[in-house]
Short mmCIF file of C-alpha atoms and ligand atoms in Angstrom, two decimals:
data_model
loop_
_atom_site.label_atom_id
_atom_site.label_comp_id
_atom_site.label_asym_id
_atom_site.label_seq_id
_atom_site.Cartn_x
_atom_site.Cartn_y
_atom_site.Cartn_z
CA MET A 1 3.46 10.83 -82.93
CA ALA A 2 2.20 7.69 -81.21
CA ILE A 3 4.28 5.20 -83.06
CA LYS A 4 7.78 5.81 -84.41
CA TYR A 5 9.86 3.10 -86.18
CA GLU A 6 13.61 3.27 -86.14
CA LEU A 7 15.37 1.04 -88.76
CA ILE A 8 18.64 0.07 -87.15
CA LYS A 9 20.17 -2.33 -89.63
CA GLU A 10 19.32 -4.25 -92.82
CA CYS A 11 20.69 -7.69 -93.04
CA LYS A 12 23.25 -8.12 -95.85
CA GLN A 13 22.12 -11.66 -96.91
CA THR A 14 18.32 -11.41 -96.65
CA GLY A 15 15.38 -9.09 -96.34
CA ALA A 16 15.67 -9.12 -92.56
CA ARG A 17 15.86 -5.96 -90.47
CA LEU A 18 16.79 -4.94 -86.98
CA GLY A 19 14.61 -2.08 -85.63
CA LYS A 20 12.87 -0.37 -82.75
CA ILE A 21 9.30 0.64 -82.34
CA HIS A 22 8.84 3.61 -79.90
CA THR A 23 5.44 3.68 -78.31
CA PRO A 24 3.89 5.67 -75.37
CA HIS A 25 4.31 2.52 -73.19
CA GLY A 26 7.86 1.77 -74.12
CA THR A 27 10.20 0.74 -76.93
CA ILE A 28 10.01 -2.66 -78.73
CA GLU A 29 13.01 -4.37 -80.28
CA THR A 30 12.22 -5.94 -83.68
CA PRO A 31 11.87 -8.54 -85.03
CA ILE A 32 9.49 -9.42 -82.23
CA PHE A 33 6.90 -12.11 -81.24
CA MET A 34 3.78 -10.87 -79.46
CA PRO A 35 2.10 -13.26 -76.97
CA VAL A 36 -1.67 -13.31 -77.48
CA GLY A 37 -3.91 -12.21 -74.60
CA THR A 38 -7.24 -12.34 -76.35
CA GLN A 39 -9.43 -11.67 -73.37
CA ALA A 40 -7.19 -9.24 -71.55
CA THR A 41 -4.95 -12.10 -70.25
CA VAL A 42 -2.19 -14.24 -71.87
CA LYS A 43 -3.85 -17.41 -70.71
CA SER A 44 -2.46 -18.63 -67.32
CA MET A 45 0.35 -16.13 -67.17
CA THR A 46 0.75 -13.20 -64.81
CA PRO A 47 2.06 -9.80 -66.13
CA GLU A 48 5.09 -10.38 -63.83
CA GLU A 49 5.86 -13.68 -65.42
CA LEU A 50 5.50 -12.10 -68.88
CA LYS A 51 8.03 -9.49 -67.87
CA GLU A 52 10.27 -12.26 -66.40
CA ILE A 53 10.52 -13.92 -69.94
CA GLU A 54 11.05 -10.40 -71.41
CA SER A 55 7.79 -10.09 -73.35
CA GLN A 56 7.92 -6.62 -74.71
CA ILE A 57 4.39 -6.29 -76.10
CA ILE A 58 1.18 -8.39 -75.97
CA LEU A 59 -1.85 -8.55 -78.27
CA SER A 60 -5.52 -8.44 -77.24
CA ASN A 61 -8.77 -8.62 -79.33
CA THR A 62 -11.46 -5.99 -80.05
CA TYR A 63 -14.13 -8.67 -80.91
CA HIS A 64 -13.75 -10.51 -77.62
CA LEU A 65 -13.42 -7.49 -75.34
CA TYR A 66 -16.46 -5.83 -76.96
CA LEU A 67 -18.58 -8.89 -76.35
CA ARG A 68 -17.18 -9.45 -72.85
CA PRO A 69 -16.78 -7.53 -70.57
CA GLY A 70 -17.61 -4.67 -72.98
CA HIS A 71 -15.21 -1.83 -74.01
CA ASP A 72 -17.08 0.71 -71.89
CA LEU A 73 -16.22 -1.18 -68.75
CA VAL A 74 -12.51 -1.35 -69.73
CA GLU A 75 -12.62 2.43 -70.49
CA LYS A 76 -14.26 3.03 -67.06
CA ALA A 77 -11.34 1.11 -65.54
CA GLY A 78 -8.90 3.55 -67.05
CA GLY A 79 -8.15 1.53 -70.20
CA LEU A 80 -6.81 -1.92 -71.02
CA HIS A 81 -3.33 -1.35 -69.52
CA LYS A 82 -4.79 -0.44 -66.15
CA PHE A 83 -7.57 -3.07 -66.28
CA MET A 84 -5.10 -6.03 -66.77
CA ASN A 85 -2.17 -4.45 -64.96
CA TRP A 86 0.17 -4.42 -68.06
CA ASP A 87 2.16 -1.23 -68.37
CA ARG A 88 4.09 -2.27 -71.54
CA PRO A 89 2.82 -1.86 -75.12
CA ILE A 90 -0.51 -3.47 -76.22
CA LEU A 91 -1.61 -4.18 -79.78
CA THR A 92 -5.40 -4.86 -80.41
CA ASP A 93 -6.63 -6.68 -83.57
CA SER A 94 -9.65 -4.99 -85.07
CA GLY A 95 -12.13 -7.88 -84.85
CA GLY A 96 -12.66 -8.43 -88.61
CA PHE A 97 -10.83 -11.71 -88.51
CA GLN A 98 -12.49 -12.84 -85.36
CA VAL A 99 -15.95 -12.05 -86.66
CA PHE A 100 -15.33 -14.11 -89.75
CA SER A 101 -13.78 -17.03 -87.89
CA LEU A 102 -15.68 -17.05 -84.67
CA GLY A 103 -19.01 -15.35 -84.79
CA ASP A 104 -21.96 -16.90 -86.57
CA LEU A 105 -21.54 -14.80 -89.62
CA ARG A 106 -24.81 -13.24 -90.68
CA LYS A 107 -23.75 -10.81 -93.48
CA ILE A 108 -21.17 -8.55 -94.70
CA SER A 109 -22.31 -5.26 -96.22
CA GLU A 110 -20.55 -1.96 -97.26
CA GLU A 111 -21.62 -0.61 -93.86
CA GLY A 112 -19.95 -3.37 -91.85
CA VAL A 113 -20.57 -6.83 -90.48
CA GLU A 114 -23.68 -8.14 -88.81
CA PHE A 115 -22.97 -11.32 -86.69
CA ARG A 116 -24.09 -13.43 -83.80
CA SER A 117 -21.89 -13.69 -80.74
CA HIS A 118 -20.08 -16.93 -80.19
CA ILE A 119 -20.79 -16.56 -76.46
CA ASP A 120 -24.56 -16.18 -76.31
CA GLY A 121 -25.76 -15.96 -79.91
CA SER A 122 -26.87 -12.30 -79.48
CA LYS A 123 -26.91 -10.24 -82.67
CA HIS A 124 -24.25 -7.51 -83.17
CA PHE A 125 -23.07 -5.08 -85.86
CA ILE A 126 -19.49 -3.87 -86.17
CA SER A 127 -18.56 -1.20 -88.62
CA PRO A 128 -15.08 0.20 -89.28
CA GLU A 129 -16.08 3.23 -87.21
CA LYS A 130 -17.25 1.00 -84.43
CA ALA A 131 -14.02 -1.09 -84.47
CA ILE A 132 -11.99 2.12 -84.09
CA GLU A 133 -14.34 3.46 -81.32
CA ILE A 134 -13.81 0.30 -79.36
CA GLN A 135 -10.04 0.35 -79.80
CA ASN A 136 -9.97 4.10 -78.80
CA SER A 137 -11.77 3.01 -75.61
CA LEU A 138 -9.38 0.22 -74.88
CA GLY A 139 -6.44 2.56 -75.21
CA SER A 140 -4.04 0.04 -76.86
CA ASP A 141 -0.81 1.52 -78.31
CA ILE A 142 -1.26 -0.05 -81.74
CA ILE A 143 -4.72 -0.45 -83.14
CA MET A 144 -5.61 -2.30 -86.38
CA ALA A 145 -7.87 -1.12 -89.28
CA PHE A 146 -11.18 -2.99 -89.65
CA ASP A 147 -10.64 -5.27 -92.67
CA GLU A 148 -11.90 -8.37 -94.34
CA CYS A 149 -9.62 -11.39 -94.31
CA ALA A 150 -10.50 -13.34 -97.50
CA PRO A 151 -10.69 -17.11 -96.76
CA TYR A 152 -8.38 -19.65 -98.48
CA PRO A 153 -8.97 -20.65 -101.13
CA ALA A 154 -10.91 -17.79 -102.69
CA ASP A 155 -11.24 -16.96 -106.31
CA ARG A 156 -9.80 -13.84 -107.85
CA GLU A 157 -13.10 -11.99 -108.24
CA TYR A 158 -13.85 -12.55 -104.45
CA VAL A 159 -10.45 -11.39 -103.38
CA LYS A 160 -10.59 -8.23 -105.62
CA ASN A 161 -13.94 -7.21 -104.31
CA SER A 162 -12.86 -7.98 -100.68
CA LEU A 163 -9.55 -5.99 -100.99
CA GLU A 164 -11.24 -3.00 -102.47
CA ARG A 165 -13.79 -2.98 -99.64
CA THR A 166 -10.99 -3.24 -97.20
CA THR A 167 -9.34 -0.18 -98.74
CA ARG A 168 -12.69 1.71 -98.40
CA TRP A 169 -12.90 0.55 -94.81
CA ALA A 170 -9.39 1.66 -94.16
CA LYS A 171 -10.13 5.15 -95.20
CA ARG A 172 -13.19 5.22 -92.91
CA CYS A 173 -10.97 3.82 -90.01
CA LYS A 174 -8.44 6.63 -90.62
CA LYS A 175 -11.24 9.20 -90.55
CA ALA A 176 -12.83 7.78 -87.35
CA HIS A 177 -9.58 7.49 -85.34
CA LYS A 178 -9.54 9.95 -82.56
CA ASN A 179 -6.35 9.48 -80.50
CA THR A 180 -3.78 9.79 -83.25
CA ASP A 181 -1.25 11.14 -80.64
CA THR A 182 -1.43 8.18 -78.33
CA GLN A 183 -2.56 5.29 -80.49
CA GLY A 184 -0.97 4.33 -83.78
CA LEU A 185 -3.41 2.90 -86.43
CA PHE A 186 -1.89 0.23 -88.70
CA GLY A 187 -3.34 -0.51 -92.14
CA ILE A 188 -3.70 -4.16 -93.35
CA ILE A 189 -2.82 -5.34 -96.79
CA GLN A 190 -4.97 -8.04 -98.38
CA GLY A 191 -4.98 -9.55 -101.76
CA GLY A 192 -5.02 -13.33 -101.07
CA ILE A 193 -2.32 -15.31 -103.01
CA TYR A 194 -2.58 -13.23 -106.11
CA LYS A 195 0.51 -11.09 -106.91
CA ASP A 196 -1.38 -8.45 -108.84
CA MET A 197 -4.00 -8.17 -106.07
CA ARG A 198 -1.30 -7.86 -103.33
CA GLU A 199 0.28 -5.13 -105.50
CA GLN A 200 -3.10 -3.28 -105.77
CA SER A 201 -3.82 -3.66 -102.03
CA ALA A 202 -0.31 -2.62 -101.00
CA LYS A 203 -0.56 0.52 -103.22
CA GLU A 204 -3.98 1.51 -101.95
CA ILE A 205 -3.24 1.00 -98.36
CA THR A 206 0.28 2.44 -98.25
CA GLU A 207 -1.02 5.57 -99.99
CA LEU A 208 -3.16 6.20 -96.80
CA ASP A 209 0.16 6.80 -94.82
CA PHE A 210 -0.23 4.76 -91.70
CA PRO A 211 2.57 4.46 -89.06
CA GLY A 212 2.77 0.71 -89.71
CA TYR A 213 1.38 -1.98 -91.95
CA ALA A 214 0.20 -5.51 -91.55
CA VAL A 215 0.17 -8.36 -94.17
CA GLY A 216 -3.32 -9.81 -93.59
CA GLY A 217 -5.10 -12.70 -95.30
CA LEU A 218 -2.36 -15.25 -94.60
CA SER A 219 -1.98 -18.13 -92.10
CA VAL A 220 -5.54 -19.09 -93.10
CA GLY A 221 -4.85 -22.68 -94.25
CA GLU A 222 -2.55 -21.95 -97.24
CA PRO A 223 0.61 -24.21 -97.54
CA LYS A 224 3.63 -22.53 -95.90
CA PRO A 225 5.64 -22.24 -99.22
CA LEU A 226 2.75 -20.33 -100.69
CA MET A 227 2.75 -17.98 -97.57
CA TYR A 228 6.47 -17.45 -98.07
CA GLU A 229 5.92 -16.76 -101.75
CA VAL A 230 3.34 -14.09 -101.08
CA LEU A 231 5.66 -12.45 -98.52
CA GLU A 232 8.49 -12.46 -101.05
CA TYR A 233 6.63 -10.09 -103.35
CA THR A 234 4.57 -8.24 -100.81
CA THR A 235 7.05 -6.91 -98.12
CA PRO A 236 9.10 -5.11 -100.80
CA LEU A 237 5.97 -3.11 -101.62
CA MET A 238 5.77 -1.92 -97.96
CA PRO A 239 7.73 1.12 -96.75
CA LYS A 240 11.21 0.35 -95.35
CA ASN A 241 10.77 2.92 -92.64
CA LYS A 242 7.63 1.50 -91.20
CA PRO A 243 7.01 -1.75 -89.14
CA ARG A 244 5.72 -4.77 -91.07
CA TYR A 245 3.45 -7.19 -89.08
CA LEU A 246 2.48 -10.61 -90.29
CA MET A 247 -0.77 -11.44 -88.50
CA GLY A 248 -1.57 -14.91 -86.91
CA VAL A 249 1.98 -16.33 -87.38
CA GLY A 250 3.30 -18.54 -85.89
CA SER A 251 5.45 -21.58 -85.59
CA PRO A 252 9.29 -21.39 -85.23
CA ASP A 253 9.93 -22.13 -88.95
CA CYS A 254 7.46 -19.42 -89.99
CA LEU A 255 8.94 -16.87 -87.69
CA ILE A 256 12.45 -17.39 -89.12
CA GLU A 257 11.19 -17.52 -92.74
CA GLY A 258 8.99 -14.50 -92.19
CA VAL A 259 11.93 -12.39 -90.73
CA ILE A 260 14.12 -13.39 -93.70
CA ARG A 261 11.45 -12.00 -95.91
CA GLY A 262 11.30 -8.65 -94.18
CA ILE A 263 8.68 -9.00 -91.36
CA ASP A 264 9.27 -7.32 -88.03
CA MET A 265 6.24 -8.36 -85.95
CA PHE A 266 4.37 -11.64 -85.38
CA ASP A 267 1.56 -12.94 -83.14
CA CYS A 268 -0.02 -16.31 -82.61
CA VAL A 269 -1.98 -18.26 -80.06
CA LEU A 270 0.06 -21.44 -80.81
CA PRO A 271 2.42 -21.35 -77.79
CA THR A 272 -0.24 -21.03 -75.27
CA ARG A 273 -2.76 -23.15 -77.10
CA ILE A 274 -0.62 -26.18 -77.62
CA ALA A 275 0.62 -25.71 -73.99
CA ARG A 276 -2.85 -26.56 -72.76
CA ASN A 277 -2.58 -29.82 -74.69
CA GLY A 278 0.78 -30.66 -73.03
CA THR A 279 2.86 -29.97 -76.11
CA ALA A 280 6.21 -28.04 -75.89
CA MET A 281 8.32 -26.42 -78.53
CA THR A 282 11.89 -27.42 -77.73
CA SER A 283 15.29 -27.21 -79.35
CA GLN A 284 14.87 -30.80 -80.40
CA GLY A 285 11.50 -30.26 -82.04
CA ARG A 286 7.94 -30.79 -80.41
CA VAL A 287 7.55 -32.80 -77.31
CA THR A 288 4.00 -34.07 -76.58
CA ILE A 289 4.22 -35.01 -72.95
CA LYS A 290 1.34 -37.49 -72.74
CA GLN A 291 3.36 -40.14 -74.54
CA ALA A 292 4.17 -43.21 -72.39
CA ARG A 293 7.94 -42.83 -73.09
CA PHE A 294 8.08 -39.86 -70.71
CA TYR A 295 6.54 -41.79 -67.80
CA ASP A 296 9.82 -42.16 -65.97
CA ASP A 297 11.88 -39.65 -67.87
CA PHE A 298 13.57 -37.39 -65.19
CA THR A 299 15.15 -34.97 -67.62
CA PRO A 300 13.96 -31.37 -68.38
CA LEU A 301 11.57 -30.63 -71.16
CA ASP A 302 14.33 -29.05 -73.13
CA PRO A 303 17.93 -29.77 -72.07
CA GLU A 304 19.11 -26.55 -73.76
CA CYS A 305 16.50 -24.25 -72.14
CA ASP A 306 17.19 -22.26 -69.02
CA CYS A 307 13.58 -21.23 -68.34
CA TYR A 308 11.91 -21.65 -64.94
CA THR A 309 10.06 -24.78 -66.20
CA CYS A 310 13.15 -26.44 -67.56
CA ARG A 311 15.24 -25.66 -64.51
CA ASN A 312 12.88 -27.05 -61.97
CA TYR A 313 10.75 -29.75 -63.32
CA THR A 314 11.21 -33.10 -65.11
CA LYS A 315 9.23 -34.60 -68.04
CA ALA A 316 7.96 -37.31 -65.67
CA TYR A 317 6.48 -34.70 -63.29
CA LEU A 318 5.01 -32.52 -66.26
CA ARG A 319 3.47 -35.71 -67.65
CA HIS A 320 1.93 -36.49 -64.35
CA LEU A 321 0.49 -32.96 -64.11
CA PHE A 322 -0.90 -33.10 -67.59
CA LYS A 323 -2.46 -36.59 -67.11
CA ALA A 324 -4.00 -35.42 -63.70
CA ASN A 325 -5.40 -32.41 -65.49
CA GLU A 326 -3.65 -30.13 -63.06
CA ILE A 327 -3.81 -26.34 -63.79
CA LEU A 328 -0.08 -26.07 -63.13
CA SER A 329 0.44 -28.11 -66.30
CA ALA A 330 -0.99 -25.33 -68.49
CA ARG A 331 1.05 -22.71 -66.66
CA LEU A 332 4.45 -24.48 -66.86
CA PHE A 333 4.01 -25.36 -70.63
CA SER A 334 2.77 -21.86 -71.48
CA TYR A 335 5.68 -20.34 -69.57
CA HIS A 336 8.20 -22.48 -71.46
CA ASN A 337 6.59 -22.11 -75.00
CA LEU A 338 6.50 -18.33 -74.67
CA TYR A 339 10.07 -18.28 -73.33
CA PHE A 340 11.15 -20.48 -76.24
CA LEU A 341 9.60 -18.14 -78.92
CA LEU A 342 10.85 -15.02 -77.31
CA LYS A 343 14.29 -16.54 -77.05
CA LEU A 344 14.17 -17.57 -80.64
CA MET A 345 13.41 -14.00 -81.54
CA LYS A 346 16.29 -12.73 -79.44
CA ASN A 347 18.59 -15.19 -81.25
CA ILE A 348 17.33 -14.02 -84.57
CA ARG A 349 17.99 -10.41 -83.63
CA GLU A 350 21.54 -11.39 -82.64
CA ALA A 351 22.07 -13.22 -85.96
CA ILE A 352 21.00 -10.19 -87.91
CA LYS A 353 23.41 -8.15 -85.88
CA ASN A 354 26.22 -10.60 -86.77
CA ASP A 355 25.09 -11.09 -90.40
CA ASN A 356 24.69 -14.87 -90.00
CA LEU A 357 20.88 -15.30 -90.04
CA LEU A 358 21.04 -18.03 -92.83
CA ASP A 359 23.56 -20.07 -90.82
CA TYR A 360 21.25 -19.70 -87.74
CA ARG A 361 18.28 -20.98 -89.83
CA LYS A 362 20.22 -23.89 -91.04
CA GLU A 363 21.40 -24.84 -87.52
CA PHE A 364 17.93 -24.40 -86.00
CA PHE A 365 16.10 -26.38 -88.76
CA GLU A 366 18.49 -29.30 -88.42
CA LYS A 367 17.99 -29.48 -84.63
CA TYR A 368 14.31 -28.90 -84.64
CA GLY A 369 13.71 -31.37 -87.47
CA TYR A 370 12.55 -29.02 -90.21
CA GLU A 371 13.47 -29.47 -93.92
CA LEU A 372 15.15 -26.46 -95.40
O1 2YO B 1 -6.22 -10.55 -92.35
C1 2YO B 1 -6.30 -10.47 -91.15
N1 2YO B 1 -6.78 -9.27 -90.62
C2 2YO B 1 -6.91 -9.12 -89.35
N2 2YO B 1 -6.48 -10.05 -88.47
C3 2YO B 1 -6.04 -11.23 -88.82
C4 2YO B 1 -5.63 -12.27 -87.91
C5 2YO B 1 -5.12 -13.47 -88.39
N3 2YO B 1 -4.86 -14.55 -87.73
C6 2YO B 1 -4.48 -15.49 -88.72
N4 2YO B 1 -4.12 -16.71 -88.55
C7 2YO B 1 -4.23 -17.38 -87.27
C8 2YO B 1 -3.91 -18.88 -87.35
N5 2YO B 1 -3.84 -19.45 -86.02
C9 2YO B 1 -2.79 -20.43 -86.02
C10 2YO B 1 -2.73 -21.19 -84.74
C11 2YO B 1 -4.10 -21.74 -84.37
C12 2YO B 1 -5.18 -20.78 -84.43
C13 2YO B 1 -5.21 -19.97 -85.75
N6 2YO B 1 -4.55 -14.94 -89.92
C14 2YO B 1 -5.06 -13.67 -89.77
C15 2YO B 1 -5.30 -12.67 -90.71
C16 2YO B 1 -5.87 -11.39 -90.20
#
């Protein structure tokens, strides 16, 4: 079997779990944050640097790699691991979300989605079968079913029709998936913010018996408390002995709150995206380096961080790099932000081990400046 989840421990105080996901490219300790490498690179980071910060798995995107350089080229290179020189696990998103949020959407039909490329406006069509064929060519360890992520807000009728199509597409993905022994296909649960719809989608998708499941349709603009509420009644509907993946999340508070509500896997572009804007996640909250107050501040970005950036550079120097639009700025902020989130997940795993995750949340929120 391509993907095997091992439940190690259930937290006594919350829905949090400690687990391991065994894949053909190595074992992942959960809960885990997955750095996003949309176009076969985690922007500005080398694979060696990703290993240095103990990144266990990275995410890449079917939609982007299909459009450029083309999945057939990646297959010719020997697959995505070889092409990008990353020999640890890779998860690829199926493209549904990217088509809806990036491409110039033409139309959704039962057959699939017709869209225009965000790169050159050329016309394309992706069906569930095509999304699986592309991911089979890429050779990622975990591939995602082709789904429709309903927008927020969306009315009940829209959400119901959309989740039922997602179920029909999930069946087609399962049928089309070739490499079941080397690539694990995860199903995606939709249903918007409606409890009965989430129940219906969870039932229909888990009945298809995938090796893992994602909660889709969240982190699409809904208020965080509403996302937490949806998780509260959705994760208990997902099998205990399979990984649970919350797509597109997220910020430090959402990671902690998601783990407490039973989520094992997360991905988000946030750490590398805000890095390119000179913003850092630190133990004292966010630091936006372009502020004048850092002009002659010769202290590290984060006094409590022992990453390469924080051990070797000062805020004053990082502010200079950012203002001078130096490439090194994006690199040093990306390195720190990814290190910060991966360290947060390591601390969360430790807190689950010691049954004090709620104390850890309280302490982290107070220092970071979040309200509980
Ligand atoms: O329902 C989904 N199905 C497949 N892939 C997804 C990816 C997603 N990514 C997000 N949210 C990403 C939010 N992110 C926050 C930082 C700035 C860029 C956008 N929701 C998602 C839902 C889905």
